[in-house]
Amino acid sequence: MPIDPYILLLLGTVGLAALFPARGTASDVASGASTAAIAFLFFLYGARLSTREALDGLKHWRLHVTVLACTFVVFPLLGLAARGLVPVILTDPLYQGLLFLTLVPSTIQSSIAFTSMARGNVPAAICAGSFSSLVGIVATPLLAAAVLGSGAGGFSADSLVQIVLQLLVPFVAGQVLRRWIGGFVARHKKVLGLVDRGSILLVVYTAFSEGMVQGIWHQVSPLRLGGLLAVEAVLLAVMLALTWYGAKALRFDRGDRIAIQFAGSKKSLAAGLPMASVLFGAHASLAVLPLMLFHQMQLMVCAVIAKRRAHDAEVRDTDTGGPDPVTASAPPAASRTAVGTGTRSG
């Protein structure tokens, strides 16, 4: 059972914000730094993503449409269905966070890692994660406007403007400048990866500091947290089953089914945290809590599933006397997108 070290850093940051929240002038400085960090984060995302190579992967369009449908249609529908759990199991703020969780894009790095471990279609997982992140820059705010509305702790038309200025404009700028800085970004991906993670930690500290100052954590009890974990476990189980058996019904081969399951059932912490900070403002600390819990849960469960899939493939190889013939339907160029997608945590 893998415990993501980054989750421990996030929890440590939450603890720091609880003990030493930023107040007054310090709060203004932290907020400004957080805004700049978010913009720089999405600038790096744009500089990393090779749009040309990602678009080459559209030749395997059925798989990518399936993953996008799971991420931005099926997930949100399940989130809307969970409304019936309020107020018996979930409080309204926790439900808003759960609903936001269902709107964020899929992961890249962990989807690739688990697909590779399970001996699935790795090029397809690379392209699927890239497309999901690219579509999520626009789709997540629009979906949030449609399903969250004014109940999202201050979400409004102004929030959409902030999304455009803080997320979309830096991302497009990174894409435009990729021609000149793409090589530099690729050569220094480890250092810039630390910048990614540091920026997200700053966003988390700022969000949880605002939450502590406003006293919103008094709204959460251990019983409510237990209910949230149970709901998220059911949500993950349903999505894992739908992506696996749904892909089978759509007649995808084993390699594609593995890529669809891992790319279509997970949510990106790296993309979701900055978006939540912009959309929810002072209420972002409660909004990102479901996403943080779901992120760790998906890593633990998918690691077990990936090992099981790999074991099944080894047994099949032994029985047939040769390797399992997994055909990667994505074009060869798709395999090169690993450089363009970057190495950020999902």
XYZ file of C-alpha atoms in Angstrom:
346
model
C 0.000 0.000 0.000
C 1.866 3.124 -1.178
C 1.674 6.244 0.973
C 2.449 9.169 -1.295
C 5.226 11.196 0.429
C 3.718 14.312 -1.080
C 0.492 13.663 0.820
C 2.559 13.741 4.017
C 3.978 17.112 2.964
C 0.466 18.370 2.270
C -0.714 17.187 5.679
C 2.303 18.862 7.259
C 1.393 22.085 5.469
C -2.176 21.800 6.758
C -0.792 21.340 10.281
C 1.438 24.401 9.854
C -1.541 26.455 8.727
C -3.538 25.226 11.722
C -0.810 26.215 14.203
C 0.474 29.357 12.488
C -2.168 30.705 10.090
C -1.287 33.771 8.059
C -3.121 36.825 9.382
C -3.318 40.489 8.459
C -0.392 41.648 6.324
C 1.068 38.127 6.263
C -2.222 36.876 4.839
C -2.128 39.489 2.066
C 1.455 38.552 1.197
C 0.649 34.823 1.204
C -2.426 35.414 -0.966
C -0.438 37.424 -3.502
C 2.335 34.843 -3.582
C -0.228 32.078 -4.009
C -1.824 33.864 -6.968
C 1.563 34.295 -8.632
C 2.473 30.667 -7.906
C -0.741 29.405 -9.525
C -0.118 31.470 -12.658
C 3.477 30.231 -12.906
C 2.333 26.654 -12.313
C -0.016 26.732 -15.295
C 2.578 28.523 -17.392
C 4.865 25.531 -16.807
C 2.047 23.137 -17.680
C 1.616 24.923 -20.994
C 5.357 24.950 -21.679
C 5.608 21.204 -21.029
C 2.674 19.944 -23.062
C 3.500 19.191 -26.687
C 0.171 19.911 -28.344
C 1.265 18.640 -31.759
C 2.304 15.248 -30.477
C -0.762 14.995 -28.242
C -3.031 15.719 -31.213
C -1.330 12.890 -33.106
C -2.874 10.569 -30.554
C -6.363 11.512 -31.740
C -6.078 8.652 -34.223
C -7.085 6.472 -31.281
C -10.087 8.731 -30.715
C -12.505 6.104 -29.336
C -10.288 5.488 -26.315
C -9.764 9.170 -25.613
C -13.458 10.012 -25.964
C -14.220 7.190 -23.521
C -11.760 8.541 -20.941
C -13.034 12.117 -21.343
C -16.632 10.911 -20.972
C -15.733 9.108 -17.740
C -13.870 12.139 -16.402
C -16.224 14.970 -17.345
C -19.620 13.258 -17.721
C -19.948 10.093 -15.621
C -17.987 11.431 -12.628
C -20.044 14.678 -12.399
C -23.310 12.750 -12.744
C -22.330 10.565 -9.792
C -21.382 13.720 -7.895
C -24.800 15.230 -8.551
C -26.453 11.995 -7.434
C -24.627 12.279 -4.096
C -26.692 15.375 -3.306
C -29.159 13.049 -1.614
C -26.555 12.358 1.090
C -26.901 15.922 2.436
C -27.371 16.517 5.354
C -27.579 12.958 6.686
C -24.030 11.872 5.783
C -22.340 14.960 4.321
C -22.537 18.613 5.252
C -23.180 21.027 2.412
C -19.556 22.334 2.329
C -18.191 18.769 2.192
C -20.638 17.928 -0.567
C -19.511 20.987 -2.532
C -15.944 19.718 -2.219
C -16.990 16.228 -3.285
C -18.835 17.635 -6.285
C -15.800 19.733 -7.227
C -13.651 16.591 -6.994
C -15.778 14.979 -9.718
C -15.132 17.927 -12.062
C -11.320 18.059 -12.116
C -9.273 16.383 -14.898
C -7.563 13.019 -14.718
C -3.976 12.419 -13.642
C -1.022 12.002 -15.994
C 1.941 10.566 -14.141
C 0.176 8.017 -11.934
C -2.066 6.849 -14.803
C 1.037 6.147 -16.877
C 2.814 4.422 -13.991
C -0.087 2.106 -13.133
C -0.818 1.324 -16.790
C 2.827 0.389 -17.298
C 2.849 -1.744 -14.131
C -0.263 -3.599 -15.299
C 1.217 -4.111 -18.803
C -1.413 -2.004 -20.519
C -1.345 0.470 -23.416
C 1.129 3.049 -22.090
C 1.085 5.404 -25.141
C -2.700 5.564 -24.854
C -2.435 6.418 -21.136
C 0.037 9.209 -21.955
C -2.274 10.757 -24.542
C -5.408 10.253 -22.427
C -3.859 12.042 -19.445
C -2.609 14.859 -21.677
C -6.003 15.366 -23.328
C -7.784 15.316 -19.987
C -5.476 17.994 -18.548
C -5.809 20.119 -21.671
C -9.613 19.859 -21.749
C -9.826 20.383 -17.976
C -8.325 23.875 -18.206
C -11.583 24.966 -19.841
C -14.078 22.228 -18.918
C -13.609 22.246 -15.135
C -14.430 25.964 -14.625
C -17.390 25.738 -17.022
C -18.739 22.643 -15.285
C -18.215 24.323 -11.917
C -20.236 27.307 -13.143
C -23.019 24.980 -14.247
C -23.300 22.639 -11.247
C -21.877 24.603 -8.310
C -23.199 28.078 -9.025
C -23.400 30.568 -6.200
C -23.256 27.783 -3.611
C -19.532 27.285 -4.137
C -18.436 29.644 -1.420
C -18.462 32.781 -3.478
C -18.198 31.250 -6.954
C -19.421 33.761 -9.512
C -18.759 35.282 -12.904
C -15.762 37.024 -11.323
C -14.348 33.595 -10.546
C -14.510 32.706 -14.231
C -12.568 35.857 -15.040
C -9.971 34.896 -12.431
C -9.773 31.407 -13.924
C -9.058 32.891 -17.346
C -6.432 35.305 -16.011
C -4.724 32.969 -13.526
C -4.982 29.632 -15.341
C -5.876 29.872 -19.015
C -3.785 32.913 -20.000
C -0.560 31.571 -18.388
C -1.209 28.144 -19.939
C -1.630 29.641 -23.422
C 1.473 31.776 -22.875
C 3.429 28.641 -22.006
C 2.181 26.966 -25.179
C 3.161 29.966 -27.304
C 6.634 30.209 -25.760
C 7.214 26.444 -25.781
C 9.025 26.764 -29.101
C 11.791 28.725 -27.379
C 11.736 27.417 -23.804
C 10.565 23.819 -24.295
C 14.132 22.485 -24.372
C 15.058 24.347 -21.177
C 11.945 23.039 -19.418
C 12.713 19.454 -20.489
C 16.358 19.673 -19.358
C 15.440 21.045 -15.933
C 12.264 19.035 -15.337
C 13.426 17.775 -11.917
C 14.093 21.263 -10.572
C 10.895 22.624 -12.093
C 9.031 19.655 -10.620
C 10.093 20.889 -7.192
C 8.766 24.320 -8.146
C 5.447 22.664 -9.069
C 5.134 20.957 -5.737
C 6.320 23.964 -3.771
C 3.717 26.136 -5.495
C 0.942 23.719 -4.575
C 2.118 23.629 -0.948
C 1.928 27.428 -0.873
C -1.604 27.296 -2.287
C -2.634 24.771 0.373
C -1.081 26.824 3.198
C -2.877 29.982 2.040
C -6.237 28.215 1.653
C -6.098 26.471 5.021
C -4.871 29.643 6.754
C -7.935 31.499 5.488
C -10.100 28.615 6.658
C -8.577 28.679 10.141
C -8.997 32.448 10.455
C -12.675 32.180 9.452
C -13.256 29.188 11.740
C -14.814 26.967 9.094
C -13.115 23.852 10.470
C -15.610 23.804 13.327
C -18.095 22.558 10.719
C -16.293 19.207 10.349
C -16.536 16.371 12.870
C -14.772 12.971 12.875
C -18.115 11.336 12.095
C -18.559 13.543 9.013
C -15.023 12.749 7.862
C -15.759 9.048 8.225
C -18.887 9.476 6.130
C -16.902 11.349 3.479
C -14.330 8.543 3.280
C -17.089 5.947 2.905
C -18.752 7.933 0.111
C -15.443 8.374 -1.711
C -14.671 4.657 -1.411
C -17.996 3.852 -3.071
C -17.378 6.505 -5.760
C -13.946 5.055 -6.589
C -15.274 1.472 -6.631
C -18.106 2.436 -9.002
C -15.745 4.235 -11.396
C -13.207 1.393 -11.393
C -15.976 -1.076 -12.237
C -17.563 1.137 -14.892
C -14.275 1.864 -16.665
C -13.197 -1.796 -16.685
C -16.458 -3.502 -17.661
C -17.684 -0.570 -19.755
C -14.488 -0.704 -21.837
C -15.064 -4.433 -22.282
C -18.613 -3.791 -23.504
C -17.196 -1.272 -25.995
C -14.874 -4.033 -27.269
C -11.532 -2.525 -26.317
C -8.655 -4.982 -25.978
C -6.973 -5.720 -22.666
C -4.254 -3.080 -23.022
C -6.751 -0.355 -23.833
C -9.073 -1.428 -21.012
C -6.223 -1.023 -18.529
C -5.418 2.470 -19.837
C -9.098 3.454 -19.704
C -9.515 2.133 -16.167
C -6.544 3.991 -14.712
C -6.979 7.231 -16.693
C -10.761 7.313 -16.376
C -11.123 6.578 -12.661
C -8.640 9.037 -11.126
C -8.544 12.743 -10.391
C -5.588 15.125 -10.439
C -4.537 16.728 -7.175
C -2.023 18.945 -9.016
C -4.696 20.466 -11.261
C -7.506 20.513 -8.702
C -5.802 22.360 -5.842
C -4.972 25.574 -7.765
C -8.415 25.624 -9.390
C -10.135 25.210 -6.022
C -8.128 28.099 -4.599
C -9.438 30.379 -7.344
C -13.014 29.083 -7.332
C -13.681 28.792 -3.601
C -11.530 31.508 -2.040
C -11.695 31.356 1.779
C -13.699 28.124 1.589
C -11.022 26.327 -0.442
C -9.694 24.409 2.571
C -12.912 22.402 2.932
C -13.316 22.188 -0.837
C -9.947 20.486 -1.378
C -10.261 18.073 1.552
C -12.298 15.495 -0.432
C -9.796 15.719 -3.313
C -6.800 15.160 -1.024
C -8.436 12.110 0.576
C -9.540 10.704 -2.785
C -6.049 11.165 -4.219
C -4.449 8.964 -1.573
C -7.261 6.428 -1.775
C -6.946 6.085 -5.546
C -3.177 5.545 -5.301
C -3.554 2.749 -2.759
C -6.374 0.942 -4.540
C -4.969 1.319 -8.060
C -1.572 0.015 -6.935
C -3.228 -3.210 -5.780
C -5.233 -3.493 -9.012
C -2.155 -2.831 -11.184
C -0.204 -5.582 -9.429
C -3.139 -7.962 -9.885
C -3.379 -7.139 -13.603
C 0.381 -7.698 -13.984
C 0.095 -11.051 -12.220
C -2.773 -12.080 -14.513
C -0.632 -11.180 -17.533
C 2.292 -13.246 -16.209
C 0.014 -16.256 -15.705
C -1.307 -15.843 -19.241
C 2.240 -15.664 -20.596
C 3.126 -18.875 -18.777
C 0.043 -20.668 -20.078
C 0.558 -19.547 -23.681
C 4.341 -19.803 -23.724
C 4.860 -16.200 -24.802
C 4.132 -12.548 -23.937
C 0.614 -11.258 -23.938
C 0.024 -9.572 -27.332
C -1.055 -6.108 -26.254
C -1.446 -3.872 -29.278
C -0.966 -0.172 -28.570
C -3.477 1.485 -30.834
C -1.997 4.963 -30.332
C 0.548 5.994 -33.004
C 4.280 5.641 -32.286
C 4.626 9.397 -31.923
C 2.371 9.254 -28.875
C 5.094 7.528 -26.906
C 7.215 10.641 -27.210
C 4.658 12.756 -25.372
C 6.127 11.518 -22.110
C 8.624 14.346 -22.410
C 5.959 16.900 -23.169
C 3.578 15.978 -20.374
C 6.062 16.672 -17.607
C 6.488 14.781 -14.352
C 4.112 16.475 -11.984
C 2.274 14.418 -9.397
C -1.247 13.507 -10.445
